[in-house]
Short mmCIF file of C-alpha atoms in Angstrom, two decimals:
data_model
loop_
_atom_site.label_atom_id
_atom_site.label_comp_id
_atom_site.label_asym_id
_atom_site.label_seq_id
_atom_site.Cartn_x
_atom_site.Cartn_y
_atom_site.Cartn_z
CA MET A 1 59.56 7.13 -21.81
CA PRO A 2 58.62 9.91 -19.84
CA HIS A 3 57.50 10.99 -16.18
CA PRO A 4 53.77 11.82 -15.67
CA ARG A 5 53.19 15.66 -14.62
CA SER A 6 52.22 16.49 -11.60
CA GLY A 7 48.88 17.60 -11.78
CA SER A 8 48.12 15.23 -14.83
CA LEU A 9 44.27 13.24 -13.72
CA PRO A 10 44.87 9.87 -12.44
CA SER A 11 45.77 6.15 -14.29
CA GLU A 12 42.84 3.84 -12.84
CA ARG A 13 44.54 1.95 -10.88
CA GLN A 14 44.71 4.27 -8.69
CA LEU A 15 41.32 5.40 -9.30
CA ARG A 16 40.92 2.08 -7.50
CA LEU A 17 43.40 2.04 -4.89
CA ALA A 18 41.64 5.05 -3.28
CA ARG A 19 38.48 3.54 -3.24
CA ARG A 20 39.46 0.22 -1.76
CA PHE A 21 40.95 2.85 0.67
CA LYS A 22 37.79 4.98 1.27
CA LEU A 23 36.23 1.69 1.96
CA ALA A 24 38.58 -0.01 3.97
CA ILE A 25 38.15 2.77 6.03
CA LEU A 26 35.44 3.32 6.52
CA THR A 27 35.32 -0.03 7.23
CA ILE A 28 37.09 0.41 10.16
CA THR A 29 35.36 3.50 11.42
CA ALA A 30 31.98 1.98 11.49
CA SER A 31 33.13 -1.16 12.58
CA ILE A 32 34.51 1.28 16.64
CA VAL A 33 31.18 3.08 16.47
CA VAL A 34 29.02 -0.92 16.33
CA GLY A 35 30.83 -1.83 18.84
CA LEU A 36 30.11 1.35 20.85
CA LEU A 37 26.67 0.78 20.99
CA SER A 38 25.57 -2.34 20.68
CA GLY A 39 24.65 -2.85 23.79
CA THR A 40 20.73 -1.90 24.22
CA THR A 41 18.22 -2.12 21.81
CA VAL A 42 18.82 1.44 20.64
CA GLY A 43 22.29 0.71 20.56
CA ARG A 44 21.77 -1.95 18.14
CA HIS A 45 19.27 -0.77 15.71
CA ALA A 46 22.05 2.97 16.02
CA ALA A 47 24.37 0.08 15.53
CA HIS A 48 22.71 -1.49 11.96
CA TRP A 49 22.08 1.53 10.88
CA ALA A 50 25.87 2.88 11.32
CA TRP A 51 27.23 0.52 9.42
CA THR A 52 25.21 0.26 6.73
CA ARG A 53 24.18 3.56 5.56
CA PRO A 54 27.71 5.50 4.95
CA ARG A 55 28.79 2.22 4.39
CA TRP A 56 26.05 2.06 0.50
CA ALA A 57 26.57 5.75 0.33
CA LEU A 58 30.14 4.89 -0.45
CA LEU A 59 29.53 1.96 -2.73
CA HIS A 60 26.53 4.33 -4.51
CA ALA A 61 29.84 6.43 -4.54
CA VAL A 62 32.51 4.09 -6.01
CA GLY A 63 29.56 2.54 -8.52
CA ARG A 64 29.14 -0.51 -6.55
CA SER A 65 25.78 -1.57 -6.24
CA ILE A 66 23.76 -2.82 -3.14
CA ASP A 67 22.68 -6.50 -3.15
CA ARG A 68 19.27 -7.04 -3.37
CA SER A 69 19.39 -9.60 -0.34
CA GLU A 70 21.23 -7.30 2.49
CA ILE A 71 19.08 -4.57 1.45
CA ASP A 72 16.25 -6.81 2.42
CA ALA A 73 17.53 -8.01 5.44
CA ASP A 74 18.18 -4.29 6.63
CA TRP A 75 13.62 -4.35 5.81
CA ARG A 76 13.77 -6.67 7.78
CA HIS A 77 15.46 -5.48 10.41
CA ARG A 78 13.82 -1.53 10.86
CA ARG A 79 10.99 -3.22 11.13
CA LEU A 80 11.73 -5.10 13.35
CA TYR A 81 12.55 -2.93 15.77
CA ASP A 82 9.77 -0.23 15.41
CA ILE A 83 7.68 -3.31 15.97
CA LYS A 84 8.95 -3.79 19.76
CA GLN A 85 9.24 -0.08 20.53
CA ALA A 86 5.15 0.57 19.64
CA ARG A 87 4.68 -2.63 21.55
CA GLY A 88 6.26 -0.80 24.45
CA LYS A 89 4.50 2.74 23.88
CA LEU A 90 1.03 0.45 23.42
CA LYS A 91 1.15 -1.41 27.26
CA ASP A 92 1.73 2.33 28.44
CA ALA A 93 -0.94 4.39 26.00
CA TYR A 94 -3.76 0.81 27.54
CA ASP A 95 -2.70 1.22 31.08
CA GLN A 96 -4.25 4.56 30.98
CA TYR A 97 -7.80 4.04 29.66
CA ASP A 98 -10.98 4.03 31.61
CA PRO A 99 -12.70 0.74 31.04
CA LYS A 100 -14.75 1.26 28.77
CA MET A 101 -11.98 2.04 26.37
CA LYS A 102 -10.89 -0.51 27.56
CA GLY A 103 -12.93 -3.49 27.30
CA LEU A 104 -13.99 -2.38 23.57
CA LEU A 105 -9.99 -2.94 23.04
CA ASP A 106 -10.13 -5.92 24.72
CA TYR A 107 -13.26 -7.28 22.36
CA ALA A 108 -11.10 -5.93 18.95
CA GLY A 109 -8.37 -7.47 20.57
CA LEU A 110 -5.95 -4.22 20.47
CA ASP A 111 -4.62 -4.62 24.39
CA PRO A 112 -1.15 -5.14 24.40
CA ALA A 113 -1.05 -8.65 25.28
CA HIS A 114 -3.26 -9.21 21.62
CA ALA A 115 -3.35 -6.74 19.74
CA LEU A 116 -1.59 -7.04 16.25
CA LEU A 117 1.64 -5.13 14.96
CA ARG A 118 3.43 -5.46 11.78
CA TRP A 119 4.85 -3.17 9.33
CA GLY A 120 2.21 -1.43 6.76
CA ASN A 121 1.90 1.56 4.50
CA PHE A 122 5.50 1.76 3.07
CA ASP A 123 7.57 2.29 6.46
CA LYS A 124 5.47 2.31 9.31
CA THR A 125 4.46 0.07 11.68
CA LEU A 126 0.05 -0.43 12.45
CA LEU A 127 -1.72 -0.68 15.35
CA LEU A 128 -4.80 -3.84 13.79
CA PRO A 129 -7.26 -5.95 16.09
CA SER A 130 -5.97 -9.42 16.80
CA THR A 131 -10.08 -10.86 15.68
CA VAL A 132 -9.82 -8.64 12.73
CA PHE A 133 -6.45 -9.29 10.55
CA GLU A 134 -4.32 -11.94 11.58
CA PRO A 135 -0.03 -12.40 10.97
CA ASP A 136 0.95 -13.31 7.38
CA ASP A 137 4.50 -13.76 7.63
CA SER A 138 4.65 -15.33 2.46
CA GLY A 139 5.84 -11.49 2.78
CA ARG A 140 2.17 -9.95 2.88
CA SER A 141 2.37 -8.86 6.86
CA TYR A 142 -0.65 -9.37 7.57
CA ARG A 143 -4.08 -10.55 6.73
CA PHE A 144 -7.58 -10.99 7.23
CA ARG A 145 -9.47 -13.60 9.23
CA PRO A 146 -11.64 -15.12 6.97
CA SER A 147 -15.11 -15.82 6.98
CA LEU A 148 -15.62 -12.69 9.66
CA ARG A 149 -18.53 -10.38 9.17
CA SER A 150 -17.52 -7.28 10.49
CA ILE A 151 -18.00 -3.43 10.65
CA TRP A 152 -15.75 0.12 11.54
CA VAL A 153 -16.47 2.19 14.36
CA ARG A 154 -14.66 5.40 14.27
CA ASN A 155 -13.99 9.30 16.16
CA LEU A 156 -12.81 6.97 18.80
CA LYS A 157 -10.61 9.46 20.40
CA LEU A 158 -6.95 7.49 21.90
CA LYS A 159 -3.90 8.77 23.43
CA GLY A 160 -2.62 12.51 22.59
CA GLY A 161 -5.80 13.32 21.10
CA ILE A 162 -5.29 11.12 18.03
CA LEU A 163 -9.26 10.19 16.37
CA ALA A 164 -8.64 6.89 15.58
CA TYR A 165 -10.85 4.61 13.12
CA PHE A 166 -10.47 0.61 13.34
CA ALA A 167 -12.77 -3.16 11.80
CA ILE A 168 -14.31 -5.24 14.90
CA PRO A 169 -16.27 -8.26 14.65
CA ASP A 170 -20.26 -7.61 14.60
CA GLY A 171 -21.19 -10.10 17.51
CA PRO A 172 -23.82 -10.33 19.71
CA ARG A 173 -21.64 -8.23 22.52
CA PHE A 174 -20.55 -5.32 19.88
CA ASP A 175 -23.68 -2.47 20.61
CA GLU A 176 -22.52 -3.00 24.87
CA VAL A 177 -18.05 -2.69 24.25
CA VAL A 178 -19.93 0.72 22.04
CA GLU A 179 -22.00 2.22 23.90
CA GLY A 180 -20.23 4.79 26.38
CA THR A 181 -16.58 4.90 24.02
CA GLY A 182 -17.41 8.25 22.06
CA ALA A 183 -17.21 5.48 19.02
CA VAL A 184 -19.42 5.98 16.18
CA VAL A 185 -20.23 3.52 14.53
CA VAL A 186 -20.51 3.85 10.27
CA LYS A 187 -23.95 1.53 10.11
CA GLU A 188 -22.98 0.60 6.36
CA SER A 189 -19.43 -0.35 6.63
CA LEU A 190 -20.40 -3.52 7.40
CA GLN A 191 -18.22 -6.31 6.26
CA MET A 192 -17.95 -9.81 5.49
CA THR A 193 -14.74 -12.32 4.57
CA ASN A 194 -14.95 -14.79 2.35
CA SER A 195 -13.34 -18.38 2.78
CA TRP A 196 -10.08 -17.26 1.74
CA GLY A 197 -9.56 -13.66 3.88
CA LEU A 198 -10.92 -11.74 0.98
CA ARG A 199 -13.32 -9.09 1.02
CA GLY A 200 -16.67 -10.53 -0.56
CA GLY A 201 -18.10 -13.18 -2.03
CA GLU A 202 -17.05 -16.76 -2.49
CA PRO A 203 -14.85 -15.96 -5.84
CA ASP A 204 -15.77 -17.83 -8.67
CA VAL A 205 -13.19 -19.80 -9.89
CA GLY A 206 -15.26 -20.32 -12.88
CA ALA A 207 -15.97 -17.41 -14.56
CA ALA A 208 -15.64 -16.14 -18.13
CA MET A 209 -13.90 -13.92 -17.25
CA ARG A 210 -11.19 -13.62 -14.12
CA GLY A 211 -9.25 -10.78 -13.43
CA ILE A 212 -6.89 -9.89 -9.47
CA VAL A 213 -6.87 -6.23 -7.49
CA LEU A 214 -4.12 -5.16 -6.10
CA GLY A 215 -4.51 -2.74 -3.57
CA ASP A 216 -4.39 -1.22 -0.36
CA SER A 217 -7.94 0.87 1.54
CA TYR A 218 -9.16 2.24 -0.91
CA MET A 219 -9.15 -0.63 -2.46
CA GLN A 220 -10.80 -2.69 -0.26
CA GLY A 221 -12.57 0.63 0.27
CA LEU A 222 -13.14 1.65 3.47
CA PHE A 223 -16.97 2.98 4.92
CA VAL A 224 -18.80 1.58 2.33
CA GLY A 225 -20.58 -1.65 1.45
CA ASP A 226 -19.68 -5.06 -0.03
CA ASP A 227 -21.15 -4.01 -2.93
CA GLU A 228 -20.08 -1.25 -3.55
CA THR A 229 -16.48 -1.90 -3.88
CA PRO A 230 -14.11 -0.75 -6.75
CA SER A 231 -13.59 -4.22 -6.93
CA GLU A 232 -17.16 -4.43 -7.31
CA CYS A 233 -18.40 -2.08 -9.56
CA LEU A 234 -15.65 -3.07 -12.49
CA LYS A 235 -17.21 -6.53 -12.08
CA ARG A 236 -20.69 -4.68 -12.87
CA PHE A 237 -19.41 -2.92 -15.25
CA LEU A 238 -17.72 -5.61 -17.11
CA LYS A 239 -20.84 -8.29 -17.00
CA GLU A 240 -22.69 -4.99 -18.40
CA ARG A 241 -20.17 -4.97 -20.58
CA PHE A 242 -18.68 -8.02 -22.39
CA LYS A 243 -22.52 -10.33 -21.28
CA THR A 244 -21.20 -12.76 -18.96
CA THR A 245 -19.56 -14.54 -15.98
CA VAL A 246 -17.23 -11.59 -14.54
CA GLU A 247 -14.87 -12.74 -11.27
CA VAL A 248 -12.93 -10.01 -9.80
CA LEU A 249 -10.57 -11.04 -6.98
CA ASN A 250 -10.56 -7.15 -4.82
CA THR A 251 -7.05 -8.26 -2.33
CA GLY A 252 -6.76 -5.28 -1.21
CA HIS A 253 -5.87 -4.24 2.13
CA LEU A 254 -5.96 -1.40 3.86
CA GLY A 255 -2.12 0.07 4.39
CA TYR A 256 -1.07 -1.88 2.36
CA SER A 257 1.70 -1.02 -0.42
CA PRO A 258 3.45 -3.29 -3.95
CA GLU A 259 6.09 -5.39 -1.76
CA GLN A 260 2.74 -6.80 -0.11
CA GLU A 261 0.25 -7.13 -3.89
CA TYR A 262 3.20 -8.77 -4.78
CA TYR A 263 3.43 -12.04 -2.86
CA THR A 264 -0.94 -11.61 -2.77
CA LEU A 265 -0.86 -11.60 -6.11
CA LEU A 266 1.43 -15.09 -6.13
CA GLU A 267 0.04 -16.21 -3.15
CA TYR A 268 -4.11 -16.01 -6.01
CA ALA A 269 -2.44 -16.48 -8.90
CA ASP A 270 -3.65 -20.04 -9.59
CA ARG A 271 -5.81 -20.29 -7.71
CA ILE A 272 -7.97 -17.48 -10.33
CA LYS A 273 -5.91 -17.84 -13.62
CA PRO A 274 -7.02 -13.97 -13.53
CA GLN A 275 -6.80 -12.63 -17.53
CA PHE A 276 -6.57 -9.11 -15.88
CA VAL A 277 -4.96 -7.03 -13.13
CA ILE A 278 -5.23 -4.20 -11.63
CA LEU A 279 -2.37 -2.40 -9.34
CA SER A 280 -3.75 0.12 -7.52
CA LEU A 281 -1.25 3.28 -5.82
CA PHE A 282 -1.46 5.82 -3.58
CA ALA A 283 1.03 8.28 -2.28
CA ASN A 284 1.99 6.50 0.69
CA ASP A 285 2.74 2.83 -1.59
CA PHE A 286 6.20 5.39 -1.39
CA GLY A 287 6.66 7.30 1.87
CA ASP A 288 4.30 9.88 4.20
CA LEU A 289 1.95 10.95 1.53
CA PHE A 290 3.26 14.37 1.76
CA GLU A 291 6.35 14.46 2.06
CA VAL A 292 5.83 12.44 -1.13
CA LEU A 293 4.49 15.29 -2.11
CA GLU A 294 7.10 17.20 -1.81
CA GLY A 295 8.76 14.78 -4.21
CA ARG A 296 10.47 12.70 -1.21
CA GLY A 297 9.16 9.74 -2.35
CA ASP A 298 11.06 6.74 -1.61
CA TRP A 299 11.00 5.60 -5.98
CA GLU A 300 13.67 3.57 -5.81
CA GLU A 301 12.57 0.10 -3.58
CA ASN A 302 9.02 0.69 -5.50
CA ARG A 303 10.38 0.55 -9.21
CA TYR A 304 11.63 -2.97 -7.53
CA TRP A 305 8.76 -4.52 -6.01
CA ILE A 306 6.42 -3.23 -8.84
CA GLY A 307 9.16 -4.44 -11.65
CA LYS A 308 7.94 -7.69 -9.61
CA ILE A 309 4.31 -8.09 -10.66
CA ASP A 310 5.94 -6.51 -14.23
CA ALA A 311 7.74 -9.71 -14.95
CA PHE A 312 5.08 -12.08 -13.07
CA CYS A 313 2.80 -10.61 -15.33
CA LYS A 314 4.78 -10.67 -18.43
CA SER A 315 5.81 -13.45 -18.31
CA ARG A 316 1.76 -15.54 -18.08
CA GLY A 317 0.21 -12.86 -20.58
CA ILE A 318 -1.35 -11.80 -18.55
CA PRO A 319 -1.94 -7.92 -18.39
CA CYS A 320 -1.85 -5.54 -16.12
CA LEU A 321 -3.49 -2.03 -15.42
CA ALA A 322 -0.92 0.78 -13.51
CA VAL A 323 -4.24 2.83 -11.68
CA PRO A 324 -3.26 5.64 -9.19
CA ALA A 325 -5.46 6.57 -6.40
CA PRO A 326 -7.41 9.70 -7.72
CA TRP A 327 -6.87 11.92 -4.45
CA VAL A 328 -10.21 14.23 -3.38
CA ASN A 329 -7.32 17.63 -1.93
CA GLN A 330 -5.28 17.11 -6.01
CA ILE A 331 -9.10 17.46 -7.36
CA GLU A 332 -10.75 20.16 -4.80
CA GLY A 333 -7.19 22.01 -4.44
CA PRO A 334 -3.07 22.94 -6.40
CA ARG A 335 -2.37 19.81 -8.48
CA HIS A 336 0.91 19.30 -7.70
CA ALA A 337 0.83 16.17 -9.70
CA GLY A 338 4.72 16.13 -10.40
CA HIS A 339 5.06 13.10 -7.57
CA TYR A 340 2.09 11.61 -7.41
CA PRO A 341 0.99 10.52 -9.48
CA GLY A 342 3.70 11.99 -11.97
CA GLY A 343 6.70 9.60 -10.29
CA ILE A 344 4.57 7.04 -10.76
CA SER A 345 4.62 7.48 -14.38
CA ASN A 346 7.76 7.86 -14.36
CA ILE A 347 8.62 4.20 -12.72
CA LEU A 348 6.72 2.86 -15.09
CA GLU A 349 7.57 3.99 -18.51
CA ALA A 350 4.66 2.93 -19.24
CA GLY A 351 2.12 3.59 -23.11
CA GLY A 352 -1.53 3.75 -22.42
CA MET A 353 -1.94 0.08 -22.74
CA SER A 354 -0.36 -0.06 -19.14
CA TYR A 355 -0.87 3.46 -16.98
CA PHE A 356 -4.07 5.35 -16.21
CA ASP A 357 -5.02 8.23 -14.63
CA PRO A 358 -8.74 7.95 -13.47
CA ILE A 359 -8.13 11.64 -12.48
CA GLU A 360 -9.82 13.38 -15.28
CA GLU A 361 -13.22 11.15 -14.53
CA PHE A 362 -13.30 12.27 -11.27
CA SER A 363 -12.97 16.45 -11.21
CA GLU A 364 -15.11 16.47 -15.00
CA GLU A 365 -17.95 14.13 -12.00
CA THR A 366 -17.14 17.43 -10.14
CA ASP A 367 -17.62 19.47 -11.36
CA LYS A 368 -21.19 17.97 -12.41
CA LEU A 369 -21.31 16.95 -9.12
CA ALA A 370 -21.85 20.46 -7.59
CA LEU A 371 -23.42 22.05 -11.21
CA LYS A 372 -26.26 19.83 -10.26
CA ALA A 373 -25.94 20.46 -5.83
CA ALA A 374 -26.63 24.37 -7.61
CA ALA A 375 -29.63 24.44 -9.20
CA GLU A 376 -30.89 22.00 -6.42
CA GLY A 377 -30.01 25.07 -3.51
CA LYS A 378 -28.15 22.37 -2.43
CA PRO A 379 -24.81 22.74 0.22
CA THR A 380 -21.66 21.87 -2.78
CA THR A 381 -18.72 19.82 -0.44
CA PRO A 382 -18.02 17.96 0.96
CA ASN A 383 -17.87 16.64 -2.79
CA PRO A 384 -19.96 13.24 -3.10
CA LEU A 385 -17.69 11.02 -4.44
CA PHE A 386 -15.36 11.16 -1.70
CA ASN A 387 -16.39 9.75 2.10
CA GLY A 388 -16.31 13.56 2.67
CA HIS A 389 -18.93 13.55 5.55
CA LEU A 390 -17.40 11.42 7.58
CA GLY A 391 -14.19 13.05 7.91
CA ASP A 392 -12.17 10.49 5.80
CA GLY A 393 -10.33 10.78 2.52
CA HIS A 394 -11.76 7.05 1.16
CA PHE A 395 -14.16 6.84 -2.54
CA SER A 396 -17.70 7.24 -1.87
CA PRO A 397 -19.87 4.22 -3.10
CA LEU A 398 -20.77 6.81 -5.88
CA GLY A 399 -16.91 7.40 -6.34
CA SER A 400 -15.86 3.82 -6.33
CA ARG A 401 -18.68 3.29 -9.12
CA LEU A 402 -17.13 6.44 -11.00
CA TRP A 403 -13.52 4.34 -10.55
CA GLY A 404 -15.89 0.84 -10.87
CA ASP A 405 -16.77 2.33 -14.31
CA SER A 406 -13.81 4.79 -16.44
CA VAL A 407 -11.23 1.62 -14.80
CA GLY A 408 -13.46 -0.99 -16.89
CA ARG A 409 -14.11 1.38 -20.26
CA ARG A 410 -10.27 1.15 -20.30
CA LEU A 411 -9.01 -1.86 -19.57
CA ALA A 412 -12.47 -3.36 -21.41
CA LEU A 413 -10.11 -2.07 -24.45
CA ILE A 414 -7.08 -4.27 -24.08
CA LEU A 415 -8.83 -6.43 -23.38
CA GLU A 416 -10.25 -6.26 -26.51
CA ARG A 417 -7.14 -6.05 -28.10
CA ARG A 418 -5.48 -7.87 -27.39
CA ARG A 419 -8.64 -10.89 -28.87
CA VAL A 420 -7.88 -9.21 -31.62
CA GLY A 421 -4.48 -9.31 -31.56
CA GLY A 422 -3.16 -6.15 -30.36
CA GLY A 423 -0.73 -6.69 -28.40
CA GLY A 424 0.46 -6.68 -24.66
CA SER A 425 0.60 -4.96 -21.95
CA GLY A 426 3.10 -4.74 -18.95
CA LEU A 427 3.86 -2.09 -16.26
CA ARG A 428 8.04 -1.45 -17.51
CA LYS A 429 9.97 -1.87 -20.71
CA GLY A 430 11.78 -4.75 -20.51
CA GLY A 431 10.25 -6.45 -17.90
CA GLY A 432 11.46 -6.78 -14.46
#
């Protein structure tokens, strides 16, 4: 047998040996770096990064997958590290506030001893008032306290010039603690949580038609009343359309992303036994809002969690409709929809039965409202479908109603088609 010529292609055995050699070198190098860095908290975090990232890159390069348990452990490490770093900064900032501001922060449970620091917005650390939220270690990170009445304050000037907003309990000392802080009370934002720890009244588990809305602050309904949230508007539409009793569970929590929404679905599905699920998504579910719009979001991580939601719904024969929340900037400015919501449709790989983008309805209604305002000699801005008058981009009561009506029409067709044997609806081909 002739010897292989110089420069011929390497054999499969040679390629395997080369891959193993590279992996061994990387492991040795990473081990040395880990040893050098692991003496402090920051060092241990850097050591963790130095061990995992190059190793994962090489595994990808040689065509090997990363075990999901390892990915989950990495997320836990990063989140705990970020929370620990944030807690130190919180104390430094709190010490610089005047007595009035400290009084408000103490009342809200935002002081260093009681503030709730948890992960949210996909990869961020959120500062939450512990009087309104409580920790959740089932996968949701945090949740509303049950049976609580709260109200939003905004324009609260924090250190660094940041204008913050958060909900605080509407108790007997509310007016006293807000006075003199510069905070603006949004009176129409009064909200109640029920015994399930969700916004709205007590769930009617015996309703003829029942559904769950999964989502973040858009679905929670920021700065609007309990009867003006998108879920409540959807409920009213379905009641009118089907002439029956309807329950739509509003599980929206500010800062939630698909991972938290998956565990939320697990918690409430057996309690409400839904006949449909709405999965509301927004750009910051995939990373920093503006980075996502430029195509730098983490699509693969949420492909996994959206797939889990999809698989759960399919296993129970529940239609699930994914709905990206319209962003006001994409209505009033350049659409730039290639990454959001375009990236979502790429993840879902779904037909019209399981994906609905209501932005065209919002654009059309924006034009109608602007024409009407102009004819009446009124200002045409800010967009009345959003909370622009509060310096906020979430839905106004009018926008919530439009969302409920447009999503309701699409959902009604899905449910009616299923009733006549027209097939089901899933989020991804082949399940999760």
